[in-house]
Tab-separated table of C-alpha atoms in Angstrom:
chain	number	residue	atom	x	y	z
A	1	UNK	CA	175.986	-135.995	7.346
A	2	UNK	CA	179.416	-137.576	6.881
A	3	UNK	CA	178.433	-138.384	3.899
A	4	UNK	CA	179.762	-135.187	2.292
A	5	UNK	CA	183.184	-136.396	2.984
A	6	UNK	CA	182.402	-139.397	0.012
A	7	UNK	CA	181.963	-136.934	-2.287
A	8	UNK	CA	184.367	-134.195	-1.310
A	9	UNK	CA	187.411	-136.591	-0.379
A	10	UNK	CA	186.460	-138.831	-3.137
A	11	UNK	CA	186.681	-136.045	-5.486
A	12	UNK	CA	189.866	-134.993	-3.986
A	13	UNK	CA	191.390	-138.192	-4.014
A	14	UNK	CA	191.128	-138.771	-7.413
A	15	UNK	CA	192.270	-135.584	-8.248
A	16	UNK	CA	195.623	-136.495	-6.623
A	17	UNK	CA	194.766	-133.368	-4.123
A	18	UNK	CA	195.516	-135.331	-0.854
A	19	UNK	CA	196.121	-132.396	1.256
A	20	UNK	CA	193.150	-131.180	0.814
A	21	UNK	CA	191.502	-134.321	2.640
A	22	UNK	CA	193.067	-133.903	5.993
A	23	UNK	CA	191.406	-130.513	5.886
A	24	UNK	CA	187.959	-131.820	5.014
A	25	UNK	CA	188.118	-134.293	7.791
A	26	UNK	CA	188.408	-131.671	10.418
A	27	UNK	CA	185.967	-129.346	9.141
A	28	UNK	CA	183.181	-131.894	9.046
A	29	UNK	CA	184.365	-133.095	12.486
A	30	UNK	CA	183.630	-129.561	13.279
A	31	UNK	CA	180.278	-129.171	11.946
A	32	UNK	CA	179.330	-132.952	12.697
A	33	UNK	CA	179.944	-132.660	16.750
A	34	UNK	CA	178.155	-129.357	16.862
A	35	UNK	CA	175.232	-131.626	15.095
A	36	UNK	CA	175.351	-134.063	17.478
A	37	UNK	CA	175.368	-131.092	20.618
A	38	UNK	CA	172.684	-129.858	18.697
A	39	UNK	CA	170.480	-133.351	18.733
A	40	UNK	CA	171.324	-134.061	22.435
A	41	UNK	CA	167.726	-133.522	23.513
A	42	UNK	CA	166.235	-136.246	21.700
A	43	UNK	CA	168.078	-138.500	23.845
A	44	UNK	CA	167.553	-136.597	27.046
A	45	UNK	CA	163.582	-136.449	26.183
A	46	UNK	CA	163.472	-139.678	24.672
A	47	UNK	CA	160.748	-140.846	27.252
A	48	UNK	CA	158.435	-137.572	27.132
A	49	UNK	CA	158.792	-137.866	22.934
A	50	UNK	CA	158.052	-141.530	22.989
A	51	UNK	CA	154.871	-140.864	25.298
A	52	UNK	CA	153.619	-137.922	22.649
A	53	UNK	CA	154.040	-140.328	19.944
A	54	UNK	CA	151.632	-142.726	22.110
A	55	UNK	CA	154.154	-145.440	22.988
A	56	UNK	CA	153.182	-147.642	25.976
A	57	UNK	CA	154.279	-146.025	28.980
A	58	UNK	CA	156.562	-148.734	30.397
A	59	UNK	CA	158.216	-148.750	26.466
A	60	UNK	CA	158.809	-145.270	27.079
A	61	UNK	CA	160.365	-145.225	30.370
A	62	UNK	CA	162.613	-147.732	29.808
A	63	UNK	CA	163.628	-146.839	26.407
A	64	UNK	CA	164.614	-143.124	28.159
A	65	UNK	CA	166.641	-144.746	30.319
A	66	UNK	CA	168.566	-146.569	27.607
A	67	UNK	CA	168.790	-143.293	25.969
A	68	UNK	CA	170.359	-141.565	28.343
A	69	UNK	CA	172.918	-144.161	28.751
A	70	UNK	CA	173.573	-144.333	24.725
A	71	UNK	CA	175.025	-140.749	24.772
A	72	UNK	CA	178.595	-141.222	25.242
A	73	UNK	CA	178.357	-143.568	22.026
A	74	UNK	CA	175.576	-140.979	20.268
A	75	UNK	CA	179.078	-138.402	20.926
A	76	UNK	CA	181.432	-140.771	19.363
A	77	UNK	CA	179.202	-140.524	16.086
A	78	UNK	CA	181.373	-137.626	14.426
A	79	UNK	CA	184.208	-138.749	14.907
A	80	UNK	CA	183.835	-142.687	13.605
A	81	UNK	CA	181.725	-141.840	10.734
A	82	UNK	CA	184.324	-139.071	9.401
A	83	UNK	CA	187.271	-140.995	9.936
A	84	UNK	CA	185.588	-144.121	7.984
A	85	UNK	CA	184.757	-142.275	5.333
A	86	UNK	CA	188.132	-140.187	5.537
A	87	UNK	CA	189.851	-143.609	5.062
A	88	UNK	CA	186.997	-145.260	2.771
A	89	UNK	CA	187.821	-142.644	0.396
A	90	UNK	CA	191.413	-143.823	0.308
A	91	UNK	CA	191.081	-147.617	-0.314
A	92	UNK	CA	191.947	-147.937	3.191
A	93	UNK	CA	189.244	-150.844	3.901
A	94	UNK	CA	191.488	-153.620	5.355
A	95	UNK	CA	192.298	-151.054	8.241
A	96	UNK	CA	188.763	-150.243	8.661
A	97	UNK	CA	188.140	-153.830	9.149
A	98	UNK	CA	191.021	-154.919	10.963
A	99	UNK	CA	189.974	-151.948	13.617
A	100	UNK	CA	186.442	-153.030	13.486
A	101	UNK	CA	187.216	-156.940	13.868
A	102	UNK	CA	189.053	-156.008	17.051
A	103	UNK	CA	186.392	-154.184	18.442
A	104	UNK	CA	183.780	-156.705	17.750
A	105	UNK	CA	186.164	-159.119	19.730
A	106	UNK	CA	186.243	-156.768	22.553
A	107	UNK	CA	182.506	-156.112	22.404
A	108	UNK	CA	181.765	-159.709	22.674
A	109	UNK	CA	183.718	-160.311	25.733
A	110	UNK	CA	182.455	-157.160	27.795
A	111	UNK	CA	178.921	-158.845	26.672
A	112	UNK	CA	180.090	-161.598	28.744
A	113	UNK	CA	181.278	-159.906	31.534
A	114	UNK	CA	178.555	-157.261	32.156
A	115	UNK	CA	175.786	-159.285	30.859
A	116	UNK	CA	176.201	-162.980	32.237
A	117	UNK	CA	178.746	-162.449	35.035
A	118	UNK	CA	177.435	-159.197	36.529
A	119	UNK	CA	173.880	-159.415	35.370
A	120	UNK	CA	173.867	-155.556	34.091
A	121	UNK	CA	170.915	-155.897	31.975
A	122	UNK	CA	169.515	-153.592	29.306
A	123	UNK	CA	171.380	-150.738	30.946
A	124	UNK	CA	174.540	-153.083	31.047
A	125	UNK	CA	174.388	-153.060	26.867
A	126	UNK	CA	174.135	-149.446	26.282
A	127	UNK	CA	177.279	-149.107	28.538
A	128	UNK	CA	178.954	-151.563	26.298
A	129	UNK	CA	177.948	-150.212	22.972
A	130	UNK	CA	179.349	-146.869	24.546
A	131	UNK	CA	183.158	-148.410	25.390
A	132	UNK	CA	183.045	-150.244	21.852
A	133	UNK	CA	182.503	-147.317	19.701
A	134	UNK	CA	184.833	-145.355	21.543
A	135	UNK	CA	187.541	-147.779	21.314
A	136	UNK	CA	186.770	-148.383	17.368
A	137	UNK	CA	187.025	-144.053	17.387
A	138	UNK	CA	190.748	-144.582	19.182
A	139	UNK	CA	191.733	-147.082	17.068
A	140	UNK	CA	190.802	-145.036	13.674
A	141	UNK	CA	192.327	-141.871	15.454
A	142	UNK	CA	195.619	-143.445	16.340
A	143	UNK	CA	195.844	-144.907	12.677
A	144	UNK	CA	195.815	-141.589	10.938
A	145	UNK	CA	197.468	-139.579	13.368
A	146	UNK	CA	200.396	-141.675	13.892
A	147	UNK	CA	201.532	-141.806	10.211
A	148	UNK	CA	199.060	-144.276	8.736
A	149	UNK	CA	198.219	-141.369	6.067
A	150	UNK	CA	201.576	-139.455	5.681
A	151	UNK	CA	199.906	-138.113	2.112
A	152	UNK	CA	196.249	-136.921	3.366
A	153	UNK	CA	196.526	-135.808	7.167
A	154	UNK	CA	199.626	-133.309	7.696
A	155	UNK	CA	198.632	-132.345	11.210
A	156	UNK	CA	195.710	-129.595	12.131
A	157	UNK	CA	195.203	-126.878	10.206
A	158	UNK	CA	193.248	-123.790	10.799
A	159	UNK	CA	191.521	-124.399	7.188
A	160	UNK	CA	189.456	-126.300	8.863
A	161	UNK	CA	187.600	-123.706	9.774
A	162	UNK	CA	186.985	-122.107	6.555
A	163	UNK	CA	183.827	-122.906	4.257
A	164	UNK	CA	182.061	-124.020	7.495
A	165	UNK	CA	179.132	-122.967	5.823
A	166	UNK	CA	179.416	-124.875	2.598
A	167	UNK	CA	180.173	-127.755	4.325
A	168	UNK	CA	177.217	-127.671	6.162
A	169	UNK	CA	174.669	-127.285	3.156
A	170	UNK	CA	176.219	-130.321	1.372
A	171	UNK	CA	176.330	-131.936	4.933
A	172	UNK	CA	172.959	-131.646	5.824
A	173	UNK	CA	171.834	-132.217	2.481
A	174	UNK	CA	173.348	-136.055	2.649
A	175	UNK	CA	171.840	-136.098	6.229
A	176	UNK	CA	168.539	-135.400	5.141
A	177	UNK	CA	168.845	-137.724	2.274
A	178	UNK	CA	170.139	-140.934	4.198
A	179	UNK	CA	167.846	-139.712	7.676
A	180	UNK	CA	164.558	-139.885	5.010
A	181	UNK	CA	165.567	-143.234	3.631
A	182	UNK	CA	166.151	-144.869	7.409
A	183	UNK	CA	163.819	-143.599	9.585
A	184	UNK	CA	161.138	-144.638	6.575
A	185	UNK	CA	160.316	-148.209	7.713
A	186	UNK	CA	160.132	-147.469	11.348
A	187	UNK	CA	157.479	-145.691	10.467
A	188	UNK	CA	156.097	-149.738	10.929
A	189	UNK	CA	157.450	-150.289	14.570
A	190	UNK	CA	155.572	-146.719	15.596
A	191	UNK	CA	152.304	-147.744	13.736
A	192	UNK	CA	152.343	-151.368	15.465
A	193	UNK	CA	151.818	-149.658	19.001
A	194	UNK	CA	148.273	-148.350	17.887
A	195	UNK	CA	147.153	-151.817	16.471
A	196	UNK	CA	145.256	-154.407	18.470
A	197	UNK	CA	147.641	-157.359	19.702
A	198	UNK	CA	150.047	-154.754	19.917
A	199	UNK	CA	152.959	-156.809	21.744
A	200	UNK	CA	152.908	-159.863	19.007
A	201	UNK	CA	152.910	-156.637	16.200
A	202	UNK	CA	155.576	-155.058	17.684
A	203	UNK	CA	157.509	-158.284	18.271
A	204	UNK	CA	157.239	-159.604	14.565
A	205	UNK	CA	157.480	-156.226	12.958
A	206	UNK	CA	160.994	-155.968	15.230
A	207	UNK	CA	161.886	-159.290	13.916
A	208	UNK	CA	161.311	-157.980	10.292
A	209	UNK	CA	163.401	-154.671	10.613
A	210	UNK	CA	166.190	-156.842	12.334
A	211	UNK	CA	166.477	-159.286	9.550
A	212	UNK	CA	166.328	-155.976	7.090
A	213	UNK	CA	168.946	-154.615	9.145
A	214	UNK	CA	171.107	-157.690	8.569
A	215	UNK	CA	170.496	-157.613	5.070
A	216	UNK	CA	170.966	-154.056	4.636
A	217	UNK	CA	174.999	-154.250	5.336
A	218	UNK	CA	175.826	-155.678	2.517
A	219	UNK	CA	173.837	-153.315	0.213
A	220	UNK	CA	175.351	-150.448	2.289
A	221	UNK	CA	178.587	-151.767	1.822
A	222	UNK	CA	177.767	-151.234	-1.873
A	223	UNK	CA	176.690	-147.677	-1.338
A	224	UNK	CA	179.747	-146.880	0.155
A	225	UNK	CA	181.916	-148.367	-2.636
A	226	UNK	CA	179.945	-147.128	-5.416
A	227	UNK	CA	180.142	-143.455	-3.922
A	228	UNK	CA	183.871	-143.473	-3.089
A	229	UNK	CA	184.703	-145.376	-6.542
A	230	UNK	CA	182.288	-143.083	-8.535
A	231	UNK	CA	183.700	-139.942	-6.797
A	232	UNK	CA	187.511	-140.901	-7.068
A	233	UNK	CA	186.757	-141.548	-10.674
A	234	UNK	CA	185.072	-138.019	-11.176
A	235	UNK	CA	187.676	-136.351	-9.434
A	236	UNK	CA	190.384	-138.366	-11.943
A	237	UNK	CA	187.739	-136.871	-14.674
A	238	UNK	CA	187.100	-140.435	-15.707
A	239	UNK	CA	183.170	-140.532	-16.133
A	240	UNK	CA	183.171	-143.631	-18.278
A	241	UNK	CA	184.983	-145.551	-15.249
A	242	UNK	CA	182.794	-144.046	-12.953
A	243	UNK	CA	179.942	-145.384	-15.143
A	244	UNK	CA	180.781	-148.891	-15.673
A	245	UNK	CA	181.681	-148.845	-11.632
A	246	UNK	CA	178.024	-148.182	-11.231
A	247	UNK	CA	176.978	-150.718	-13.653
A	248	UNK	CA	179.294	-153.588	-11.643
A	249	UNK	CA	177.556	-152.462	-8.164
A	250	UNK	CA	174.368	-152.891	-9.272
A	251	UNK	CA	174.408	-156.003	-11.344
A	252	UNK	CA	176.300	-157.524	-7.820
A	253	UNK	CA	173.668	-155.972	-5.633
A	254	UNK	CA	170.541	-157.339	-7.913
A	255	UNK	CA	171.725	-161.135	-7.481
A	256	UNK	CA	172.317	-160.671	-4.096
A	257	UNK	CA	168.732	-159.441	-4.006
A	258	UNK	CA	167.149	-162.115	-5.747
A	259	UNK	CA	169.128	-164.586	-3.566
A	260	UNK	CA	167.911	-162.942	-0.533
A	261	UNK	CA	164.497	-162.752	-1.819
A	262	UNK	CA	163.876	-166.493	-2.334
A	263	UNK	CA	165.429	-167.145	1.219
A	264	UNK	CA	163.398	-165.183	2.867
A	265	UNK	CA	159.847	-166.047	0.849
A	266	UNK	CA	161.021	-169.549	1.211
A	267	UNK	CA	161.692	-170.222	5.153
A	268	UNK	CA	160.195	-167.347	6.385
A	269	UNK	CA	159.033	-169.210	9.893
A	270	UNK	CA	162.981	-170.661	9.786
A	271	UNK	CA	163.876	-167.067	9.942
A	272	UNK	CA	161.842	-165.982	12.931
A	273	UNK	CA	163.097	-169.153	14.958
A	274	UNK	CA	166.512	-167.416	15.368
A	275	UNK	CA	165.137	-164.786	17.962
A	276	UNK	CA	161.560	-166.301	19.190
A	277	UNK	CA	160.074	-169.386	20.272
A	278	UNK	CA	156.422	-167.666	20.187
A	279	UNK	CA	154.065	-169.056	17.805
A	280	UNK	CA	151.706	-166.291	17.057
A	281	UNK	CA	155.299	-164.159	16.439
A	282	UNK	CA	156.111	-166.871	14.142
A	283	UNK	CA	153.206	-166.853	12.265
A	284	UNK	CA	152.525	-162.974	12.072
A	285	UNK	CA	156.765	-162.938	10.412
A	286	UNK	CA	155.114	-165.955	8.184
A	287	UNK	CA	152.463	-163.387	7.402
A	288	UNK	CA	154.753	-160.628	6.129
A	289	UNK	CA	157.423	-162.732	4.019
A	290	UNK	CA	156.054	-161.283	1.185
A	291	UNK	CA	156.670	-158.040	2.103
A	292	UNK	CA	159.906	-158.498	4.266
A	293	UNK	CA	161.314	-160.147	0.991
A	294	UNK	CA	160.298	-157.498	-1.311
A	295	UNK	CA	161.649	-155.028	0.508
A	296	UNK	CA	164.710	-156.485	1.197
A	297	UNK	CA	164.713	-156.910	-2.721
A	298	UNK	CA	164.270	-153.183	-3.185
A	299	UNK	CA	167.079	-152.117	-0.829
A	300	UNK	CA	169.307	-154.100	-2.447
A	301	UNK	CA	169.065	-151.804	-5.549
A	302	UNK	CA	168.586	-148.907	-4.344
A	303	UNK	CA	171.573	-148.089	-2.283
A	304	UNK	CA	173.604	-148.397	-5.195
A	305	UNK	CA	171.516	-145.627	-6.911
A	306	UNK	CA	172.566	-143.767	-3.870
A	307	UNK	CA	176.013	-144.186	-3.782
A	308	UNK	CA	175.793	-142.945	-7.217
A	309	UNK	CA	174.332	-139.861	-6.127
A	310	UNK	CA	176.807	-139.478	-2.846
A	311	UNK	CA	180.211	-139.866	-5.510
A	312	UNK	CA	178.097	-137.539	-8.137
A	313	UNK	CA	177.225	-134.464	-5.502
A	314	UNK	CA	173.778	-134.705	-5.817
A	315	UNK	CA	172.780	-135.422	-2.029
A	316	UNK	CA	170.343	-131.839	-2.661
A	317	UNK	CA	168.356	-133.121	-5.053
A	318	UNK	CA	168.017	-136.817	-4.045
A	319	UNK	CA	167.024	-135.875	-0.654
A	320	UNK	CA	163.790	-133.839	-2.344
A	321	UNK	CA	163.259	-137.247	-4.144
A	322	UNK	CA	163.402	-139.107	-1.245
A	323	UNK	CA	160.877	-136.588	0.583
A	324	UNK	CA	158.733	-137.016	-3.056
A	325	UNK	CA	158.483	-140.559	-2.651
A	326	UNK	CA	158.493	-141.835	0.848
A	327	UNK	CA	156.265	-139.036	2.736
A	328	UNK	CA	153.885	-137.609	-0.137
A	329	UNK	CA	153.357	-140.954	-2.324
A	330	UNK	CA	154.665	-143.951	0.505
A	331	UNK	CA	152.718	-142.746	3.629
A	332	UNK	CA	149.691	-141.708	1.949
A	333	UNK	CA	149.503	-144.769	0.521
A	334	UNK	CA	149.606	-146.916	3.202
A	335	UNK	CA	147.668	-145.089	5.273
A	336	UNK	CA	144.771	-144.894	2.280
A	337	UNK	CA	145.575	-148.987	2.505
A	338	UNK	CA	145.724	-149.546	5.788
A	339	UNK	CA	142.969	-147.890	6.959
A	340	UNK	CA	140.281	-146.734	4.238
A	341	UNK	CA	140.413	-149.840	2.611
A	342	UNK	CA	140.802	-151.906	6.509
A	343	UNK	CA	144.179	-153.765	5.298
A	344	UNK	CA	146.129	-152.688	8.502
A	345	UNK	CA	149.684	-152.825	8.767
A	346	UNK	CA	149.826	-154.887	5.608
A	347	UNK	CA	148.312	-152.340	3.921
A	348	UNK	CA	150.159	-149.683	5.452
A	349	UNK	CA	153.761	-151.951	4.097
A	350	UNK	CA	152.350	-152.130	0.798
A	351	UNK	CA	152.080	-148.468	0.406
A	352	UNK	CA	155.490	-147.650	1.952
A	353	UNK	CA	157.182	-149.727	-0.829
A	354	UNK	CA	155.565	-148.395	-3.517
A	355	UNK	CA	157.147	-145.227	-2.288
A	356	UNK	CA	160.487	-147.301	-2.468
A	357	UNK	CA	159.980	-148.213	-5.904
A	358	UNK	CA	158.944	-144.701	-6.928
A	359	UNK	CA	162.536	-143.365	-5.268
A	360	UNK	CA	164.444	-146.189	-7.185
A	361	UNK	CA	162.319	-145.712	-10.559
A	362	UNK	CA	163.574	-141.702	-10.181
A	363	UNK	CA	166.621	-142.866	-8.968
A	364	UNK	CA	167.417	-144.535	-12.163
A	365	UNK	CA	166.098	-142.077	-13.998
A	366	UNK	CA	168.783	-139.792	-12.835
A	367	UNK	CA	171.094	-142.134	-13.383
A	368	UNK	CA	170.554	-143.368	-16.869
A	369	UNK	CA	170.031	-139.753	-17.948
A	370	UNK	CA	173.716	-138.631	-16.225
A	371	UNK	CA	176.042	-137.079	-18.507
A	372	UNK	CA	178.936	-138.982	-17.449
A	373	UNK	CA	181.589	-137.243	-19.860
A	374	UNK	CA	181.801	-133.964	-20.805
C-alpha cells in the first residue's frame, strides 16, 4: 500500500512541490497503521487459518506461535515502508542504505547473542526481526525529523488528514496489485503439503522460493527506481525521460535475467548445497531448475513493467491484470496440469508461469502503447 507514495511523492517531487510530500507521508502513515490494526487477526489466528488450509498440525502450531511473536515488527510495517519510499522519492538512497547497513550489523550480532549464546530458538528470531525493524523505523524517523529534509517535511500538519479517502483507493489499489503478484508462488509451498513425500516437497519448494527471494531484490530494486524515476519525470512533465528511464531498467534487468538464468539451470544441485545436505532435497531442487530459472527469468522483467505502472498511476488497472493473469489463466492452468493431466507440482509451476508471462505480455502492452507526451 505504500506504494501510492511512489507515485504521489514522485509526482510531487518532480513538480518541485516539496511541501506537499511531508503531507503525503503522514496521511498514508495514517491509513497504512489503521491497515495493519485492521490485518492483526491473521497473525493472532495464524494457527486456526493454517489448520483450515490443511497444514500439518505441528506446522501450524508452531508457525502461530512465531506469528504472534512477529507483531511488533508486522506494526513497524507503516512506518518503514512510508518513510523509504518518502525518501526513495527524493534520491535519498545512500541514507536508506547507510540506515539499513547499520541495522543489518546490529541484526547479526543479536543473532549471536539470542541464538548461539542463549539458545532462544525459532521464537528467539522473531524477537530479533522485531528489535531490527524497529531500530531501522528510528533511524529513518530521526533522519527526517531532525532536519535531514528541511524542503519536504515542515513538521505535522493537520492536512494529513484530508483526502483520507483518496488515498486509500490509490493505496489499496497498489496493495492489491503488489499482494496478487507475491502471494502468487506460495501458492507452491501451500500445494506441497497435500502431495505425497510432503516434507522433501516442502523442503525443496522452500529452497526454490528462497533462492527467488534472493534474486528478487535486485529486480525490486529496479521497480523501485523505475517508479520513482518515471514518476519524478512525469511530475517535471518530461514523458520522453520518463520513457527512455524505462527503456534503461529493463534492458539492465533482462541481462541480469539471462545471467541468473544460466546460473541457476547450470548448478542447480550447487545451489541447494547452501541450505541442505539431504539428497532427495537436492535432487527434487535438481528437478525444478528449469522452472526455478525461468521464473527467476520472468521476474526479472516484470518488475520493471511495474514500476512503470507505480510512477504512471496505474496501480487500478494493473492490479485487475494481475487478478486476469495469475488467478483466472495461472491457477487454472496448473491445476488442469497438475492434476487432469497427473503432472503434479510440476505441472501445477508450469501453469503459474504462463500466468506470469500473460501479466508481462499485457504489461508491455500497456507500456508500449503509453502516450508518454502529450
Amino acid at each position: 500500500m505504500a506504494s501510492a507514495l511512489e507515485t504521489l511523492c514522485g509526482q510531487a517531487y518532480g513538480a518541485k512541490q516539496y511541501t506537499l510530500l511531508g503531507v503525503y507521508l503522514q496521511r498514508s502513515l495514517v491509513v497504512l497503521f489503521l491497515s495493519s490494526l485492521v490485518l492483526l487477526p491473521l497473525f493472532v489466528f495464524a494457527e486456526p487459518i493454517l489448520e483450515f488450509l490443511g497444514q500439518p498440525e505441528a506446522v501450524a502450531k508452531l508457525t502461530g506461535k512465531v506469528a504472534i511473536w512477529l507483531i511488533p515488527m508486522h506494526l513497524s510495517f507503516p512506518f518503514q515502508f512510508t518513510m523509504l519510499r518518502f525518501l526513495q522519492c527524493q534520491l535519498k538512497t545512500v541514507v536508506i542504505a547507510w540506515v539499513s547497513a547499520g541495522t543489518l550489523a546490529l541484526h547479526v550480532v543479536l543473532c549471536w547473542i539470542f541464538l548461539y549464546k542463549l539458545g532462544f530458538g525459532i521464537l528467539g528470531t522473531a524477537l530479533i526481526l522485531d528489535i531490527s525493524w524497529w531500530i531501522s523505523v528510528l533511524g529513518l524517523l530521526a533522519y527526517i525529523v531532525f532536519g535531514g529534509c528541511p524542503h519536504s517535511w515542515t513538521g505535522f500538519s493537520m492536512q494529513a488528514f484530508v483526502g483520507l479517502w483518496d488515498f486509500l483507493k490509490l493505496a489499496v489499489a497498489s496493495g492489491v496489485m503488489l499482494l496478487l503478484e507475491n502471494i502468487y508462488f506460495r501458492v507452491l509451498v501451500i500445494v506441497s503439503g497435500h502431495m505425497n513425500n510432503t516434507e522433501v516437497a516442502v523442503n525443496a519448494l522452500s529452497i526454490c522460493i528462497t533462492i527467488i527471494g534472493w534474486e528478487s531484490m535486485i529486480p525490486l530494486g529496479f521497480l523501485a527506481a523505475t517508479g520513482v524515476r518515471v514518476a519524478n519525470e512525469l511530475g517535471a512533465g518530461n514523458g520522453n525521460r520518463a520513457k527512455f528511464a524505462m527503456k534503461v531498467a529493463l534492458l539492465n534487468t533482462l541481462a541480469l535475467g539471462i545471467l541468473f538464468w544460466s546460473i541457476v539451470t547450470v548448478f542447480p544441485d550447487k545451489l541447494s548445497m547452501i541450505f541442505t545436505s539431504s539428497i532427495p532435497v537436492i535432487k527434487m531442487v535438481g528437478g525444478f531448475a528449469f522452472l526455478l530459472a525461468t521464473t527467476i527469468l520472468c521476474n526479472c522483467v516484470q518488475p520493471v513493467l511495474s514500476g512503470v505502472a507505480v510512477g504512471s498511476g496505474w496501480q487500478a488497472l494493473v492490479a485487475y491484470v494481475n487478478l486476469g493473469s495469475y488467478y483466472l489463466v495461472g491457477v487454472p492452468l496448473g491445476i488442469f496440469f497438475g492434476w487432469s493431466l497427473n503432472f503434479g507440482l510440476t505441472g501445477l509451476w508450469y501453469g503459474m508461469i504462463m500466468g506470469t508471462v500473460v501479466q508481462t505480455l499485457i504489461l508491455a502492452s500497456m507500456t508500449i502503447r503509453c502516450q508518454w507526451t502529450i
